[in-house]
Coordinates of C-alpha atoms in Angstrom, one line a residue:
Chain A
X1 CA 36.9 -13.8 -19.8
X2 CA 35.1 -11.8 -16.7
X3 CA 31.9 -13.0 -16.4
X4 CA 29.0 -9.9 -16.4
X5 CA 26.7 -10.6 -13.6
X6 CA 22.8 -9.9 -14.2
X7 CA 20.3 -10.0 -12.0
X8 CA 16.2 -9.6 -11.5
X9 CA 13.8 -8.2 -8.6
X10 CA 12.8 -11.4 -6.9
X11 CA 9.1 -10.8 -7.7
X12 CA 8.4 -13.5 -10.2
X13 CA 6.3 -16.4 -10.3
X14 CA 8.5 -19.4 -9.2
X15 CA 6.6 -20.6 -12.3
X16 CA 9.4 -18.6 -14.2
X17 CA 12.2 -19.7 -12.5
X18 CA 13.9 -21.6 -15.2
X19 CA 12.5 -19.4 -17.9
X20 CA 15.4 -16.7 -16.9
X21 CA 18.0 -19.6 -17.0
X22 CA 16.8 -19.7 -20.3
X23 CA 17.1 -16.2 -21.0
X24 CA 19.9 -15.7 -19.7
X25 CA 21.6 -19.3 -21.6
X26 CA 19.9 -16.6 -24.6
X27 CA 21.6 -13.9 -24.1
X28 CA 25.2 -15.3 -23.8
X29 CA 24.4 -17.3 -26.9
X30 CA 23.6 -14.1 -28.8
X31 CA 25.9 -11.3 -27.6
X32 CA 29.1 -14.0 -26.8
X33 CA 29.5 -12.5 -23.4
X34 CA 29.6 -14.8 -20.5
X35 CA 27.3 -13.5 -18.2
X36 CA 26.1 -15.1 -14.5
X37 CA 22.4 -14.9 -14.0
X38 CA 22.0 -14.6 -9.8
X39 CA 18.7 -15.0 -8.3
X40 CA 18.1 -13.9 -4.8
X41 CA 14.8 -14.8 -2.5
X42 CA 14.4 -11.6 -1.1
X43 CA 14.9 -7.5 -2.1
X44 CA 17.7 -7.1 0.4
X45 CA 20.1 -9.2 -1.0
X46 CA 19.2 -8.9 -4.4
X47 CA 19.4 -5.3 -4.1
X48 CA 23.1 -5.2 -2.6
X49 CA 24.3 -7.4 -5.4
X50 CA 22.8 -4.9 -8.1
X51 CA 24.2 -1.9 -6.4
X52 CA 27.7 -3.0 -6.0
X53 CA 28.4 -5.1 -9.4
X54 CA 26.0 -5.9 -11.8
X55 CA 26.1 -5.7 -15.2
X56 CA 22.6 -6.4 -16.6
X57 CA 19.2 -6.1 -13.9
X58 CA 15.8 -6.5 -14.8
X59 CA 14.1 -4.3 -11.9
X60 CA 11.1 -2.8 -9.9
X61 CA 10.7 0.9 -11.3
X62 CA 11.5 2.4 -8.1
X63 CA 15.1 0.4 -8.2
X64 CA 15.8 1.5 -11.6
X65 CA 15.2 4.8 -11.3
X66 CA 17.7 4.6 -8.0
X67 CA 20.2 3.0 -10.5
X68 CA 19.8 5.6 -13.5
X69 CA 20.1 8.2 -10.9
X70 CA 22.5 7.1 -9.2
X71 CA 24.8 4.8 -10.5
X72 CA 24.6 5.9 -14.5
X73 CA 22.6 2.7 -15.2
X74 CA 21.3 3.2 -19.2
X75 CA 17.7 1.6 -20.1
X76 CA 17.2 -1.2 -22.5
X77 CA 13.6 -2.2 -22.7
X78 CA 10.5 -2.7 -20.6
X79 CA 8.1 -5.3 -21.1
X80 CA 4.9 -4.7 -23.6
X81 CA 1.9 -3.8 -21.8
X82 CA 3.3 -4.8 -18.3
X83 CA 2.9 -2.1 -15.5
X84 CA 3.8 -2.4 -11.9
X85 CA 0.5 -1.7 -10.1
X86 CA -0.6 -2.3 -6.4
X87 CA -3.5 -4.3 -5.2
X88 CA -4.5 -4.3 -1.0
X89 CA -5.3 -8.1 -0.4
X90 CA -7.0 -9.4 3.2
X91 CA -7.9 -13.2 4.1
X92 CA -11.2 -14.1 2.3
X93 CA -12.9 -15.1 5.4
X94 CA -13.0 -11.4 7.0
X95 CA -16.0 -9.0 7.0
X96 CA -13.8 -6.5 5.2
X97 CA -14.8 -5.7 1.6
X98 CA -13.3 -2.2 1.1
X99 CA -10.4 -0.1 2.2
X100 CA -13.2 1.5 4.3
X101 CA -13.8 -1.3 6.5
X102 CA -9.9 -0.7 7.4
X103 CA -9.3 0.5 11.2
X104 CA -5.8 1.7 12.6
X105 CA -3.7 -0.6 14.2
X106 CA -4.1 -3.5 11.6
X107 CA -1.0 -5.9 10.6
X108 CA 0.2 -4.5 7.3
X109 CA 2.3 -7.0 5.7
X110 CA 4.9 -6.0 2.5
X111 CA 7.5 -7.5 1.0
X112 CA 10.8 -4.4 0.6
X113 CA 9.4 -3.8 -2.9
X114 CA 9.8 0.2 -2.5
X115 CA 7.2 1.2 -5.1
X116 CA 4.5 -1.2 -4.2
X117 CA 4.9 -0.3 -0.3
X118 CA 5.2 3.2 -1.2
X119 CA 1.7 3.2 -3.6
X120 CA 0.1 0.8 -1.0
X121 CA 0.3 3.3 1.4
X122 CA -0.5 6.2 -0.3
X123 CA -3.8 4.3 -1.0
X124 CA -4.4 3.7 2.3
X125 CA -3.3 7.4 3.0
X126 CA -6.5 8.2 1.8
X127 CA -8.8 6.7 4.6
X128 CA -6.4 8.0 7.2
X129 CA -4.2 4.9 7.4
X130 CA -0.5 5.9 7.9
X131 CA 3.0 5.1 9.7
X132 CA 1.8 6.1 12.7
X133 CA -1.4 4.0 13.3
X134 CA -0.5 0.5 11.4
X135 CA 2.3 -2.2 12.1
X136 CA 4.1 -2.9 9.0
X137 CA 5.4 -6.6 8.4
X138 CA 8.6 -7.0 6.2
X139 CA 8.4 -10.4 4.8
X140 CA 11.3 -11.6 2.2
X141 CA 8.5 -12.4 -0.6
X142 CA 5.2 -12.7 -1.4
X143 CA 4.7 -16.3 -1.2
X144 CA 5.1 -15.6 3.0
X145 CA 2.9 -12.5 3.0
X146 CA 0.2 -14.9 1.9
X147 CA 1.4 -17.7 4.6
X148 CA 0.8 -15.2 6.7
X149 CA -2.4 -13.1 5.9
X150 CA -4.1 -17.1 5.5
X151 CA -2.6 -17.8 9.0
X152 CA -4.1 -14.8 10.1
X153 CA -0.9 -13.7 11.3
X154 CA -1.4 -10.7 9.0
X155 CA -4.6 -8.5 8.2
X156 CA -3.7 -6.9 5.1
X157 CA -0.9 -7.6 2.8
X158 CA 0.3 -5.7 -0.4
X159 CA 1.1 -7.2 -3.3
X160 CA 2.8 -6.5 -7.4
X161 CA -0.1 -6.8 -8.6
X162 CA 1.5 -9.0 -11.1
X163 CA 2.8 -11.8 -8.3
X164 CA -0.7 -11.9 -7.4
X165 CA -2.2 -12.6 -10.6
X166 CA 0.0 -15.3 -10.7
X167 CA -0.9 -17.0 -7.4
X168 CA -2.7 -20.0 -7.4
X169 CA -6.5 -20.4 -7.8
X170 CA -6.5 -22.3 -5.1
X171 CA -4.9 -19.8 -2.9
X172 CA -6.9 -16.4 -4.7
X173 CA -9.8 -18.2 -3.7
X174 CA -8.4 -18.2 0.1
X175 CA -8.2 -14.5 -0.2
X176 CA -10.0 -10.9 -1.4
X177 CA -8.5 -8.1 -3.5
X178 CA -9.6 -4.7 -1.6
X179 CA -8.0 -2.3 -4.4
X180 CA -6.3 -2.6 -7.0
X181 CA -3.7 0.7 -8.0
X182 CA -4.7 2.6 -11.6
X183 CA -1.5 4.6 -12.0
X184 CA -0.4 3.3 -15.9
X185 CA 3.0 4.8 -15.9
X186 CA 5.8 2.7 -14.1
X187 CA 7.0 -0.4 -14.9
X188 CA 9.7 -3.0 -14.5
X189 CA 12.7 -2.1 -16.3
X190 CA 15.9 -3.9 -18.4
X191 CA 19.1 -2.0 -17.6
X192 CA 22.7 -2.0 -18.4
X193 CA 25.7 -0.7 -16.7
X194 CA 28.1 2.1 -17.4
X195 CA 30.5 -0.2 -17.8
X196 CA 28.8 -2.2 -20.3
X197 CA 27.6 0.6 -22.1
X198 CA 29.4 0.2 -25.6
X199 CA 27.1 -3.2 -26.0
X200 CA 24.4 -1.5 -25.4
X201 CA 22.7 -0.8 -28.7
X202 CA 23.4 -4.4 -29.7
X203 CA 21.7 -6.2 -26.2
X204 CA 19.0 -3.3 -26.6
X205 CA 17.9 -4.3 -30.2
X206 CA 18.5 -8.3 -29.6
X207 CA 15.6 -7.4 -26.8
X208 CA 13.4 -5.6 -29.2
X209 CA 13.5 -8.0 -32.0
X210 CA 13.5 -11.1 -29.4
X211 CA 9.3 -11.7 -30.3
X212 CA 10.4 -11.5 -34.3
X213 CA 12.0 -15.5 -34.3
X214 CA 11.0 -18.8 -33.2
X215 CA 13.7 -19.4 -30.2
X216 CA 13.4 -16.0 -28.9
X217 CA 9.6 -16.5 -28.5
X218 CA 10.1 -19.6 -26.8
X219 CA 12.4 -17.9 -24.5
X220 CA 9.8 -14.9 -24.0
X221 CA 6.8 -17.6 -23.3
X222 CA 9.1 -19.1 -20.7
X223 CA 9.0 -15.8 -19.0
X224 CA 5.5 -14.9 -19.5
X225 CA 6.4 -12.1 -21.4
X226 CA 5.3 -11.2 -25.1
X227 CA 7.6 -9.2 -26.0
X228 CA 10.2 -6.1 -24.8
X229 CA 9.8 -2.7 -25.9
X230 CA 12.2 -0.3 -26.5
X231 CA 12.8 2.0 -23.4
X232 CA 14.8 5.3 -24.0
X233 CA 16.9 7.9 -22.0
X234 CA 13.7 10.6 -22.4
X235 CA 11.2 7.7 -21.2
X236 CA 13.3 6.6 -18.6
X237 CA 14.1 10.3 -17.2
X238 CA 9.9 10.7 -17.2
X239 CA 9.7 7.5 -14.7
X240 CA 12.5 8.7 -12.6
X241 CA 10.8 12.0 -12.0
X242 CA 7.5 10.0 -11.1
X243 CA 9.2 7.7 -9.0
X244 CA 11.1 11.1 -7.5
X245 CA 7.3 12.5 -6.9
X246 CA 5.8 9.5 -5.7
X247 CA 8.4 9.3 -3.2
X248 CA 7.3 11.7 -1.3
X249 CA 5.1 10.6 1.7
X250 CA 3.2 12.5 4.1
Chain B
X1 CA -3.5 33.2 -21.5
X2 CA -6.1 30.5 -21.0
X3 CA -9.5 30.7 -22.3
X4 CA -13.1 31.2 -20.9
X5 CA -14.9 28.3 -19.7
X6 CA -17.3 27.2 -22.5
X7 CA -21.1 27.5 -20.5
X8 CA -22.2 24.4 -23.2
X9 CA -19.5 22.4 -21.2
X10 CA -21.2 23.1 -18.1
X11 CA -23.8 20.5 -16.3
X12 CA -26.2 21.6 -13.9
X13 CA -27.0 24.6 -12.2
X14 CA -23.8 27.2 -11.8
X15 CA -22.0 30.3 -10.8
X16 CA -20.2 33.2 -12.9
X17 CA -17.0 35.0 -11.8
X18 CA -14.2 36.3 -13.5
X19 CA -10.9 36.3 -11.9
X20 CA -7.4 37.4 -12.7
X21 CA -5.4 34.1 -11.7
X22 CA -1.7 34.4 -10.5
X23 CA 0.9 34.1 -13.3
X24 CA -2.0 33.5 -16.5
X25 CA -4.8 36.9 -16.3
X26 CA -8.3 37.2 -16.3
X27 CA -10.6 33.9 -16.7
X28 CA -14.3 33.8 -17.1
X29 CA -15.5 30.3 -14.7
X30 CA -18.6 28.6 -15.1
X31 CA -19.0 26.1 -11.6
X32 CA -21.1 24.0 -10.3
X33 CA -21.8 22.4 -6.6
X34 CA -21.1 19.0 -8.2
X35 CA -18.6 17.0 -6.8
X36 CA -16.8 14.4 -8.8
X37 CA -15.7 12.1 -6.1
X38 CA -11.7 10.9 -6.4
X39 CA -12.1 7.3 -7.0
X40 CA -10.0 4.7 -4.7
X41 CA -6.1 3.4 -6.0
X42 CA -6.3 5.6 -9.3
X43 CA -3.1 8.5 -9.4
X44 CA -3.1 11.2 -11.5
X45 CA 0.1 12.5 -13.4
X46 CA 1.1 14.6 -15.3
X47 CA 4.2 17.0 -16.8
X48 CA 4.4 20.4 -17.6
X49 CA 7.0 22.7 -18.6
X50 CA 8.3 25.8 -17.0
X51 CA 5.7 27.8 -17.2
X52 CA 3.1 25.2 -15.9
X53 CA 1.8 24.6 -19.7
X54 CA 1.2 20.3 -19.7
X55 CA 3.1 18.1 -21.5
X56 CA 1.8 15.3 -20.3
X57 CA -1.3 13.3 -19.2
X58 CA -2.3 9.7 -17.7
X59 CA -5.3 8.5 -18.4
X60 CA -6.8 9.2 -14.9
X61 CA -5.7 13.0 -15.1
X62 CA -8.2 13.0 -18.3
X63 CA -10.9 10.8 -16.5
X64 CA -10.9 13.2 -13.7
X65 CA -10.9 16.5 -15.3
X66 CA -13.5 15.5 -17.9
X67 CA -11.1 17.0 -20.9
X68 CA -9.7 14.9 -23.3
X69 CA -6.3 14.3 -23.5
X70 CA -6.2 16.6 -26.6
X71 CA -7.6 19.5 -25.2
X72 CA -5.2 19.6 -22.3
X73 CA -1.6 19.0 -23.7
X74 CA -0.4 22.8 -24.1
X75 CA -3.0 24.2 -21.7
X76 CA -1.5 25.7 -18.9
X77 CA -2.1 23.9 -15.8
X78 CA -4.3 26.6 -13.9
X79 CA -7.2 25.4 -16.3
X80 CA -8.3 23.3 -13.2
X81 CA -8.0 26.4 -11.0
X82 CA -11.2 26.6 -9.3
X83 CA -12.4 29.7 -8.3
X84 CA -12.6 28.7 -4.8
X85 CA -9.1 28.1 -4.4
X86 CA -7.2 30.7 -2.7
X87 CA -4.4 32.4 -4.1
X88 CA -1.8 31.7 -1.7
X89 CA -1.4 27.9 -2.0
X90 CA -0.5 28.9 -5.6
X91 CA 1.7 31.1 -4.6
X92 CA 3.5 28.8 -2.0
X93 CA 3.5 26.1 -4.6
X94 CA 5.2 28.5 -7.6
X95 CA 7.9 29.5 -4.9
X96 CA 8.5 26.3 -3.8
X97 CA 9.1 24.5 -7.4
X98 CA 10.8 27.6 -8.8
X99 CA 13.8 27.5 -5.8
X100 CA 14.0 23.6 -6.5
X101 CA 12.1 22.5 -4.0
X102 CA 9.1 19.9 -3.6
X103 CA 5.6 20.9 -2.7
X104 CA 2.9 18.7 -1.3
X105 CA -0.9 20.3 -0.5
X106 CA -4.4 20.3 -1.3
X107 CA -6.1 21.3 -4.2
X108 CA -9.9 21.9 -5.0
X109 CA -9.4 21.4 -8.8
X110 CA -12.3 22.1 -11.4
X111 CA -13.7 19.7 -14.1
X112 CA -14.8 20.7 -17.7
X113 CA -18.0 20.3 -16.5
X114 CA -18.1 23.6 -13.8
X115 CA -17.9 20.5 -11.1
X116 CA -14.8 19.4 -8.9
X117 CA -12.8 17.0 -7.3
X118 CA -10.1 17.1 -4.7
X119 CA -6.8 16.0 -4.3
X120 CA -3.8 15.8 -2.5
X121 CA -0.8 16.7 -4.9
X122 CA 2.9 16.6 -5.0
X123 CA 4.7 18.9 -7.5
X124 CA 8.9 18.4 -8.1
X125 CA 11.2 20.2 -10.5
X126 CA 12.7 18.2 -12.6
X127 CA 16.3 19.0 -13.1
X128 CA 19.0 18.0 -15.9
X129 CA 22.1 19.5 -15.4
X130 CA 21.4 22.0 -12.3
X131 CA 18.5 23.7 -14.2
X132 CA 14.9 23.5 -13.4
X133 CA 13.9 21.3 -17.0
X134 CA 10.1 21.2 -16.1
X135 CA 7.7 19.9 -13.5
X136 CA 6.0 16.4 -12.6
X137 CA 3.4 16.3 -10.7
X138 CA 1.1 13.7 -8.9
X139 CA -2.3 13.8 -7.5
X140 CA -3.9 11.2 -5.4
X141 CA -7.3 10.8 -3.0
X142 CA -7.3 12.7 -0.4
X143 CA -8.7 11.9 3.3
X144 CA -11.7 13.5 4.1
X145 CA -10.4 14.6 7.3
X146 CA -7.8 16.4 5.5
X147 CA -9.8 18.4 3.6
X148 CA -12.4 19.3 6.0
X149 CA -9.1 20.7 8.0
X150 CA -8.2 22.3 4.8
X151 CA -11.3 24.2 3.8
X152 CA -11.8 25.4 7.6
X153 CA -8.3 27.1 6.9
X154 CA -9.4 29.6 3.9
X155 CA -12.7 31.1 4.2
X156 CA -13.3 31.4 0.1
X157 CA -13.6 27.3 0.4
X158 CA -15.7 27.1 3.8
X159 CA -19.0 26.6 1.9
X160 CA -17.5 23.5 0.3
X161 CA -18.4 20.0 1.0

């Protein structure tokens, strides 16, 4: 049997690490299908994998919306009450408290998470910050944009703001949210591929009813979810319209 | 069609006009000086159909415009229209959307309250199957550099702050 490959944006918590080995043990247990779970460290990889042969991604909203587009990738689910906003972080220890204190040629550093880089800078838009002023960083993760920003390497760093909640105290307390994104309307998303489109009714409602049994919750817990929500063609075609309009720089 | 302003929405001290806005008719406004300003990281959006009537709302869109989210599904989207606004940034904007294009510019929009706020917006079609479906649109905070260039461009805005 051809193994179905599935794969996740590599902006989790390496707290969950395992916790998608066990989802993904999960899944093959409830649909029979044998299916490879590959991680990658970093969006570039990761992203060629998805785009040339996976099966099953759990993705950043702006890479979904590139593979519904695109590629004919159909939604599953989303997670409940989970979206995908920005926050601007700086080392504690500078005099900077606001994205007002913020002068042109700073250090930006990101990760190639399109939809946080692309809300980070439309935030910084706002006080005149822009392409042509700042040096952008590209760092593989977000465990190396805080190396850096704490090695002062880096002035300001963006970050999921979900990756950031799940730092460390220890290293929160090393630095300083500036601003945190309020947009409510894009999130991480569960998709299949066209050519595994005739399971997906069954993988769609073994996600939704994944929080109703005692194993699936374990699995969930291990992930730091709660539960999946249903995710529709209608609701998906919204966020690929927003992603589509947030897109759109300067 | 789109109703008066209601004056017992209306805080502080304001104007009176009546104008007959681009694609909707003849609207009675009640404004005010009062600027709301756009708070830092929040991003309005929205939806609207065709004919500009909205469809849907974020919560910011209803923090900032002071309406509930109630009152402006099914309202066209020129209620924010403020009087100050010229006509041709409208104009420009309906073109572009209608021949599938993407607009970007920005807007003095007005609150319930006869005050205002600006943004920077982005409007797309949204397409399914080669045919314009509807619009989404995103609004965000705008420098204040830009929108001192802005109001010195149209003389209806140059008393605005």
């Amino acid at each position: 049997m051809m193994a179905n490959r599935f794969t996740v944006s590599p902006d989790f918590s390496p707290d969950y690490l395992a916790g998608w080995y066990l989802f993904n043990k999960w899944m093959q247990k409830q649909t029979g299908l044998k299916i490879d779970l590959e991680l990658y460290g970093n969006f570039y990889t990761q992203r060629i994998v998805t785009y040339s042969h996976a099966d099953l991604v759990y993705v950043n909203p702006f890479d979904a919306s590139m593979l519904v587009h695109d590629k004919g990738f159909l939604p599953l689910a989303k997670v409940a009450g989970n979206f995908d906003e920005t926050v601007i972080v700086v080392n504690s220890d500078t005099p900077i408290n606001g994205i007002t204190d913020l002068k042109p040629d700073l250090k930006l550093a990101m990760t190639e998470d399109p939809n946080i880089n692309m809300i980070g800078m439309m935030l910084l838009e706002a006080v005149d910050l822009n392409d042509g002023n700042i040096e952008k960083v590209i760092y593989d993760n977000y465990v190396l944009i805080v190396k850096n920003l704490l090695e002062g390497h880096a002035d300001v760093g963006l970050f999921l703001a979900k990756a950031y909640d799940e730092l460390s105290w220890v290293v929160k307390k090393q630095l300083k949210v500036l601003l945190q994104s309020e947009v409510g309307e894009i999130y991480h998303s569960f998709l299949i591929s066209p050519a595994l489109a005739e399971k997906r009714d069954e993988i769609q409602s073994l996600l939704i009813d994944m929080d109703k049994n005692k194993e699936g919750q374990d699995v969930l817990r291990a992930l730091g979810f709660d539960a999946w929500i249903k995710v529709d063609d209608e609701e998906m075609a919204f966020m690929v319209n927003l992603i589509d309009a947030l897109s759109i720089q300067s | 069609m789109l109703e008066d302003m209601n004056i017992n929405d209306i805080v502080g001290e304001y104007k009176q006009i009546t104008l007959d806005l681009y694609a909707i008719g003849a609207r009675k406004f009640f404004y005010t000086e009062i600027e709301t300003p756009y708070p830092e990281g929040k991003i309005i959006v929205s939806t609207s159909d065709t004919k500009g009537v909205i469809t849907h709302v974020n919560h910011v869109f209803v923090e900032m415009s002071g309406y509930t989210k109630k009152e402006l599904l099914g309202k066209n989207h020129a209620i924010l229209r403020h009087p100050d606004m010229p006509k041709m940034p409208f104009k420009e904007l309906w073109d572009t959307i209608q021949s599938g294009k993407k607009w970007q510019g920005i807007i003095k929009n007005l609150r319930k309250d006869g005050g205002y706020y600006w943004v920077k917006a982005t409007v797309i079609p949204n397409i399914k199957n080669g045919v314009i479906v509807g619009y989404t649109s995103v609004r965000r905070k705008p420098s204040a550099l830009v929108v001192a260039e802005f109001i010195k461009r149209y003389p209806t805005l140059r008393g605005s702050k």
